[in-house]
Amino acid sequence: MKIVVLDGYALNPGDISWSPVEALGDLTVYERTVPEQVVERIGDASIILTNKTIISKEVMEACPSLRYVGVLATGYNVVDLEVARQKNIIVTNVPGYSSQAVAQFVFALLLEACCHVQQHSDSVHAGEWVTSKDFCYWKSPQIELWGKTLGIFGYGSIGKSVAAIAQALGMKVVCCTRTPSKIPQDSGILPLEFDEFLATADVLSLHSPLTPQTENLICATSIAKMKDGVIIINTARGPLVQERDMATALKSGKVAWYATDVVCKEPMAQDNPLLGIPNCIITPHIAWATQEARSRLMAIAADNIKAFQQGNPVNRVG
């Protein structure tokens, strides 16, 4: 059974092994695939794995042997699910593999906004402490998280992990979710409706999938309902935030910091309105990318293929 990986570099730049997938068929791995190469590279393979390479209606129609698309991520909007259903092509994703890594990264972003560790380390290495007249100095305000309120939008596995870390840091936690009944009553987490949620949070962390209902969730209208000086963290999806509105709010000081691992167009466009704004921290979509998380992703992707081959597909999204 032929298995083709269309864009394997993001998952495995060489520090983990493809052996769990290799054991299941005749494996070909491409590091990257541009749109013009997709059909040719799939060829007569029945199983493909993709991360960000688009599997469109045209691709599926041109590849009649295709029976399975495994998305090497949790999000699966790269596949036309309606066409896949019509053609009886199984589509799976990999949920839950990066919850711990992403939750950790949320606080890496938040603590950078609060403490600016790298800025101060650079200052010391540049000799500023050696020449200081005082025993200490700080180049930016230091923000204490104890007693502040973290608002979590979305209470899936990542949101739960973020809440636990926040509470360990002495933060109060409020949550806006479609399923407030899933929040344990003894958790100390207070479910709120959206407008009250916006008005309550000192720090707001986004953990929602991108849907028509959540696109541009954070925009001029919603930002106006927040506290002055709010910190917003986005490790979910770039289009949850209207970037031009965010740029305006950062420049005015309404939003003290926007720390994001995702943007609306990836790789980032040169004209992105957030570029160059000093109170905006941007990382290149790496919250998921610990070696441990990627190893879990590889193992789950292989288990998904094995289950498909045995006639009992799991983690099916289409």
CSV table of C-alpha atoms in Angstrom, one decimal:
chain,number,residue,atom,x,y,z
A,1,MET,CA,0.0,0.0,0.0
A,2,LYS,CA,1.6,3.3,-1.1
A,3,ILE,CA,1.8,6.1,1.4
A,4,VAL,CA,2.9,9.6,0.4
A,5,VAL,CA,3.7,12.4,2.8
A,6,LEU,CA,3.4,15.7,0.9
A,7,ASP,CA,5.0,18.2,3.4
A,8,GLY,CA,6.9,16.2,6.0
A,9,TYR,CA,9.5,18.8,7.0
A,10,ALA,CA,7.3,20.7,9.5
A,11,LEU,CA,6.6,17.5,11.5
A,12,ASN,CA,10.0,16.0,11.1
A,13,PRO,CA,13.0,18.1,10.0
A,14,GLY,CA,15.2,15.1,10.8
A,15,ASP,CA,15.1,14.8,14.6
A,16,ILE,CA,12.4,12.1,14.9
A,17,SER,CA,11.8,8.9,12.9
A,18,TRP,CA,9.2,8.1,10.2
A,19,SER,CA,9.5,4.4,11.1
A,20,PRO,CA,6.0,4.1,12.7
A,21,VAL,CA,4.5,5.1,9.3
A,22,GLU,CA,7.1,3.3,7.3
A,23,ALA,CA,6.1,0.0,8.9
A,24,LEU,CA,2.6,0.4,7.4
A,25,GLY,CA,3.3,0.6,3.7
A,26,ASP,CA,5.6,1.8,0.8
A,27,LEU,CA,6.4,5.2,2.1
A,28,THR,CA,7.6,8.3,0.2
A,29,VAL,CA,8.2,11.5,2.1
A,30,TYR,CA,8.5,14.9,0.4
A,31,GLU,CA,9.7,17.8,2.6
A,32,ARG,CA,7.5,20.3,0.8
A,33,THR,CA,5.1,20.2,-2.1
A,34,VAL,CA,3.9,23.2,-4.1
A,35,PRO,CA,0.3,23.2,-5.5
A,36,GLU,CA,1.5,22.3,-9.1
A,37,GLN,CA,3.2,19.1,-7.8
A,38,VAL,CA,0.4,17.7,-5.6
A,39,VAL,CA,-1.4,15.5,-8.1
A,40,GLU,CA,1.8,14.1,-9.6
A,41,ARG,CA,3.3,13.3,-6.3
A,42,ILE,CA,0.1,11.6,-5.0
A,43,GLY,CA,0.0,9.5,-8.2
A,44,ASP,CA,-1.6,6.1,-7.5
A,45,ALA,CA,-1.1,6.3,-3.7
A,46,SER,CA,-4.1,5.2,-1.7
A,47,ILE,CA,-2.9,7.0,1.5
A,48,ILE,CA,-1.5,10.5,1.9
A,49,LEU,CA,-0.5,12.6,4.8
A,50,THR,CA,-0.6,16.4,4.7
A,51,ASN,CA,0.0,19.2,7.1
A,52,LYS,CA,-0.7,22.4,5.2
A,53,THR,CA,-0.8,21.2,1.6
A,54,ILE,CA,-4.3,21.8,0.2
A,55,ILE,CA,-6.3,18.7,-0.8
A,56,SER,CA,-8.9,20.3,-3.0
A,57,LYS,CA,-11.8,18.9,-5.1
A,58,GLU,CA,-9.5,19.1,-8.2
A,59,VAL,CA,-6.8,17.1,-6.5
A,60,MET,CA,-9.2,14.3,-5.3
A,61,GLU,CA,-10.8,14.1,-8.8
A,62,ALA,CA,-7.4,13.7,-10.4
A,63,CYS,CA,-6.3,11.0,-8.0
A,64,PRO,CA,-8.8,8.1,-8.3
A,65,SER,CA,-6.7,5.7,-6.1
A,66,LEU,CA,-6.9,8.0,-3.1
A,67,ARG,CA,-8.8,6.4,-0.2
A,68,TYR,CA,-7.4,8.1,2.9
A,69,VAL,CA,-6.1,11.6,3.8
A,70,GLY,CA,-4.4,11.9,7.2
A,71,VAL,CA,-4.0,15.5,8.4
A,72,LEU,CA,-0.8,15.9,10.4
A,73,ALA,CA,-2.4,18.5,12.7
A,74,THR,CA,-5.6,19.1,14.7
A,75,GLY,CA,-7.0,21.6,12.2
A,76,TYR,CA,-8.3,20.1,9.0
A,77,ASN,CA,-9.5,23.0,6.9
A,78,VAL,CA,-6.9,22.1,4.2
A,79,VAL,CA,-9.1,19.3,3.0
A,80,ASP,CA,-12.4,19.7,1.1
A,81,LEU,CA,-14.4,17.4,3.4
A,82,GLU,CA,-17.6,17.6,1.4
A,83,VAL,CA,-15.9,16.2,-1.7
A,84,ALA,CA,-14.0,13.7,0.4
A,85,ARG,CA,-17.4,12.4,1.7
A,86,GLN,CA,-18.8,12.2,-1.8
A,87,LYS,CA,-15.8,10.1,-3.0
A,88,ASN,CA,-15.7,8.0,0.2
A,89,ILE,CA,-12.3,9.2,1.1
A,90,ILE,CA,-11.6,8.9,4.8
A,91,VAL,CA,-10.1,12.0,6.4
A,92,THR,CA,-8.5,12.0,9.9
A,93,ASN,CA,-6.8,14.5,12.1
A,94,VAL,CA,-4.5,14.2,15.2
A,95,PRO,CA,-6.2,15.8,18.2
A,96,GLY,CA,-4.7,16.4,21.6
A,97,TYR,CA,-1.0,15.7,20.8
A,98,SER,CA,0.2,19.3,21.7
A,99,SER,CA,-1.9,20.4,24.6
A,100,GLN,CA,0.9,20.4,27.1
A,101,ALA,CA,3.3,22.1,24.7
A,102,VAL,CA,0.9,24.8,23.7
A,103,ALA,CA,-0.2,25.5,27.3
A,104,GLN,CA,3.5,25.9,28.2
A,105,PHE,CA,4.0,28.3,25.3
A,106,VAL,CA,1.0,30.4,26.3
A,107,PHE,CA,2.9,31.3,29.5
A,108,ALA,CA,6.2,31.7,27.6
A,109,LEU,CA,4.4,34.5,25.7
A,110,LEU,CA,2.6,35.9,28.7
A,111,LEU,CA,5.7,36.0,30.9
A,112,GLU,CA,7.7,37.7,28.1
A,113,ALA,CA,5.0,40.4,28.0
A,114,CYS,CA,5.2,40.7,31.8
A,115,CYS,CA,8.9,40.4,32.5
A,116,HIS,CA,10.9,41.0,29.3
A,117,VAL,CA,13.6,38.6,30.3
A,118,GLN,CA,15.4,38.6,27.0
A,119,GLN,CA,15.5,42.4,26.9
A,120,HIS,CA,17.1,42.6,30.3
A,121,SER,CA,19.5,39.8,29.6
A,122,ASP,CA,20.6,41.6,26.4
A,123,SER,CA,21.0,44.8,28.4
A,124,VAL,CA,23.3,43.1,30.9
A,125,HIS,CA,25.4,41.5,28.2
A,126,ALA,CA,25.7,44.9,26.6
A,127,GLY,CA,27.4,46.2,29.7
A,128,GLU,CA,24.6,48.3,31.2
A,129,TRP,CA,24.6,46.6,34.6
A,130,VAL,CA,28.4,46.9,34.8
A,131,THR,CA,28.1,50.7,34.4
A,132,SER,CA,24.9,51.0,36.5
A,133,LYS,CA,24.9,53.4,39.4
A,134,ASP,CA,22.3,51.3,41.2
A,135,PHE,CA,22.3,47.6,42.3
A,136,CYS,CA,19.3,47.0,39.9
A,137,TYR,CA,17.4,48.6,37.1
A,138,TRP,CA,14.5,47.7,34.8
A,139,LYS,CA,13.9,48.8,31.3
A,140,SER,CA,10.2,48.0,31.2
A,141,PRO,CA,7.4,47.7,33.7
A,142,GLN,CA,7.3,44.4,35.6
A,143,ILE,CA,3.9,42.9,35.8
A,144,GLU,CA,2.8,40.4,38.6
A,145,LEU,CA,0.2,37.8,37.6
A,146,TRP,CA,-0.8,36.8,41.1
A,147,GLY,CA,-4.4,37.8,41.7
A,148,LYS,CA,-5.1,38.9,38.1
A,149,THR,CA,-7.8,37.4,36.0
A,150,LEU,CA,-7.1,35.1,33.1
A,151,GLY,CA,-9.9,34.8,30.6
A,152,ILE,CA,-9.8,31.6,28.5
A,153,PHE,CA,-11.9,31.5,25.3
A,154,GLY,CA,-12.5,27.8,24.6
A,155,TYR,CA,-12.4,25.0,27.1
A,156,GLY,CA,-10.9,22.1,25.2
A,157,SER,CA,-7.8,20.2,26.3
A,158,ILE,CA,-5.4,23.1,25.8
A,159,GLY,CA,-7.8,25.5,27.6
A,160,LYS,CA,-7.9,23.1,30.6
A,161,SER,CA,-4.2,22.9,30.7
A,162,VAL,CA,-3.8,26.7,30.6
A,163,ALA,CA,-6.3,27.1,33.4
A,164,ALA,CA,-4.4,24.7,35.6
A,165,ILE,CA,-1.1,26.6,35.1
A,166,ALA,CA,-2.8,29.9,35.7
A,167,GLN,CA,-4.3,28.8,39.0
A,168,ALA,CA,-0.9,27.5,40.0
A,169,LEU,CA,0.4,31.1,39.5
A,170,GLY,CA,-2.3,32.5,41.7
A,171,MET,CA,-4.5,33.8,38.9
A,172,LYS,CA,-8.3,33.8,38.9
A,173,VAL,CA,-9.7,32.1,35.9
A,174,VAL,CA,-12.9,32.8,33.9
A,175,CYS,CA,-13.9,31.0,30.8
A,176,CYS,CA,-16.2,31.6,27.8
A,177,THR,CA,-17.2,28.3,26.2
A,178,ARG,CA,-20.1,26.8,24.2
A,179,THR,CA,-20.2,24.0,26.8
A,180,PRO,CA,-20.0,25.6,30.3
A,181,SER,CA,-21.5,22.4,31.8
A,182,LYS,CA,-18.1,20.7,31.1
A,183,ILE,CA,-16.3,23.0,33.6
A,184,PRO,CA,-16.3,21.1,37.0
A,185,GLN,CA,-18.1,22.9,39.7
A,186,ASP,CA,-15.2,22.6,42.1
A,187,SER,CA,-12.6,23.8,39.5
A,188,GLY,CA,-12.6,27.4,40.6
A,189,ILE,CA,-13.2,28.4,37.0
A,190,LEU,CA,-16.1,30.8,36.5
A,191,PRO,CA,-18.0,30.5,33.2
A,192,LEU,CA,-19.2,33.8,31.7
A,193,GLU,CA,-21.1,35.1,28.8
A,194,PHE,CA,-19.0,36.7,26.1
A,195,ASP,CA,-19.5,40.4,27.0
A,196,GLU,CA,-18.9,39.9,30.7
A,197,PHE,CA,-15.9,37.7,29.9
A,198,LEU,CA,-14.4,40.5,27.8
A,199,ALA,CA,-14.9,43.1,30.6
A,200,THR,CA,-13.5,40.9,33.3
A,201,ALA,CA,-10.2,39.6,32.0
A,202,ASP,CA,-6.8,41.2,32.7
A,203,VAL,CA,-5.3,38.6,30.3
A,204,LEU,CA,-7.2,37.0,27.5
A,205,SER,CA,-6.0,33.7,25.9
A,206,LEU,CA,-7.6,32.3,22.8
A,207,HIS,CA,-8.2,28.5,22.5
A,208,SER,CA,-10.9,28.1,19.9
A,209,PRO,CA,-11.0,26.6,16.4
A,210,LEU,CA,-11.5,28.9,13.4
A,211,THR,CA,-15.2,28.8,12.3
A,212,PRO,CA,-17.4,31.4,10.6
A,213,GLN,CA,-18.6,32.3,14.1
A,214,THR,CA,-15.1,32.9,15.6
A,215,GLU,CA,-13.4,34.6,12.6
A,216,ASN,CA,-12.6,38.2,13.7
A,217,LEU,CA,-13.8,37.4,17.2
A,218,ILE,CA,-11.3,39.9,18.5
A,219,CYS,CA,-12.0,43.2,16.6
A,220,ALA,CA,-12.5,46.8,17.4
A,221,THR,CA,-16.0,46.1,18.8
A,222,SER,CA,-14.9,43.4,21.2
A,223,ILE,CA,-11.7,45.2,22.1
A,224,ALA,CA,-13.7,48.2,23.2
A,225,LYS,CA,-15.5,46.1,25.8
A,226,MET,CA,-12.2,45.0,27.4
A,227,LYS,CA,-10.2,46.6,30.2
A,228,ASP,CA,-7.7,49.2,29.3
A,229,GLY,CA,-4.3,47.7,29.2
A,230,VAL,CA,-5.5,44.1,28.6
A,231,ILE,CA,-2.9,41.5,27.4
A,232,ILE,CA,-4.1,39.2,24.6
A,233,ILE,CA,-2.5,35.8,23.8
A,234,ASN,CA,-3.2,33.9,20.6
A,235,THR,CA,-1.9,30.4,20.1
A,236,ALA,CA,-5.0,29.2,18.3
A,237,ARG,CA,-5.6,30.6,14.8
A,238,GLY,CA,-4.6,33.9,13.3
A,239,PRO,CA,-8.0,34.9,11.8
A,240,LEU,CA,-9.6,34.9,15.3
A,241,VAL,CA,-8.1,38.4,15.5
A,242,GLN,CA,-8.8,41.2,13.1
A,243,GLU,CA,-5.1,42.3,12.7
A,244,ARG,CA,-5.7,45.9,11.6
A,245,ASP,CA,-8.0,46.5,14.6
A,246,MET,CA,-5.4,44.9,16.8
A,247,ALA,CA,-2.7,47.2,15.4
A,248,THR,CA,-4.8,50.2,16.2
A,249,ALA,CA,-5.5,49.0,19.7
A,250,LEU,CA,-1.8,48.4,20.4
A,251,LYS,CA,-0.8,51.8,19.2
A,252,SER,CA,-3.4,53.5,21.3
A,253,GLY,CA,-2.5,51.5,24.4
A,254,LYS,CA,-6.0,50.0,24.8
A,255,VAL,CA,-4.3,46.6,24.4
A,256,ALA,CA,-1.0,46.7,26.4
A,257,TRP,CA,0.4,43.6,24.7
A,258,TYR,CA,-0.6,41.2,21.9
A,259,ALA,CA,1.5,38.0,22.0
A,260,THR,CA,0.7,35.7,19.1
A,261,ASP,CA,2.1,32.5,17.6
A,262,VAL,CA,-0.2,32.7,14.6
A,263,VAL,CA,-1.2,35.3,12.0
A,264,CYS,CA,-3.9,35.4,9.4
A,265,LYS,CA,-1.6,34.5,6.5
A,266,GLU,CA,1.2,32.1,7.0
A,267,PRO,CA,4.1,32.4,6.2
A,268,MET,CA,3.6,36.0,7.3
A,269,ALA,CA,3.0,38.7,4.6
A,270,GLN,CA,5.4,41.6,4.4
A,271,ASP,CA,2.5,44.1,4.8
A,272,ASN,CA,1.1,42.5,7.9
A,273,PRO,CA,-0.1,45.4,10.1
A,274,LEU,CA,1.4,43.9,13.2
A,275,LEU,CA,5.0,44.0,12.0
A,276,GLY,CA,7.2,46.5,13.8
A,277,ILE,CA,4.8,47.3,16.6
A,278,PRO,CA,6.9,47.2,19.8
A,279,ASN,CA,4.2,45.9,22.1
A,280,CYS,CA,3.4,43.0,19.8
A,281,ILE,CA,5.3,39.7,20.3
A,282,ILE,CA,5.1,37.4,17.3
A,283,THR,CA,6.5,33.9,17.0
A,284,PRO,CA,6.4,31.7,13.8
A,285,HIS,CA,3.7,29.1,14.7
A,286,ILE,CA,6.0,27.0,17.0
A,287,ALA,CA,3.8,26.4,20.1
A,288,TRP,CA,3.1,22.8,18.9
A,289,ALA,CA,6.7,22.0,17.8
A,290,THR,CA,8.4,20.5,20.8
A,291,GLN,CA,10.1,17.2,19.9
A,292,GLU,CA,7.9,15.4,22.4
A,293,ALA,CA,4.7,16.8,20.9
A,294,ARG,CA,5.8,16.0,17.3
A,295,SER,CA,6.7,12.4,18.4
A,296,ARG,CA,3.2,12.0,19.8
A,297,LEU,CA,1.8,13.4,16.6
A,298,MET,CA,3.8,10.8,14.6
A,299,ALA,CA,2.6,8.0,16.7
A,300,ILE,CA,-1.0,9.0,16.5
A,301,ALA,CA,-0.8,9.5,12.8
A,302,ALA,CA,0.5,6.0,12.4
A,303,ASP,CA,-2.2,4.6,14.7
A,304,ASN,CA,-4.8,6.4,12.5
A,305,ILE,CA,-3.5,4.7,9.4
A,306,LYS,CA,-3.4,1.3,11.0
A,307,ALA,CA,-7.0,1.7,12.2
A,308,PHE,CA,-8.0,2.7,8.6
A,309,GLN,CA,-6.2,-0.3,7.2
A,310,GLN,CA,-8.0,-2.6,9.7
A,311,GLY,CA,-11.4,-1.1,8.6
A,312,ASN,CA,-12.1,0.8,11.8
A,313,PRO,CA,-11.0,4.4,11.2
A,314,VAL,CA,-10.4,6.6,14.3
A,315,ASN,CA,-10.1,10.4,14.7
A,316,ARG,CA,-12.3,10.7,11.6
A,317,VAL,CA,-13.3,14.2,10.6
A,318,GLY,CA,-14.6,13.3,7.1
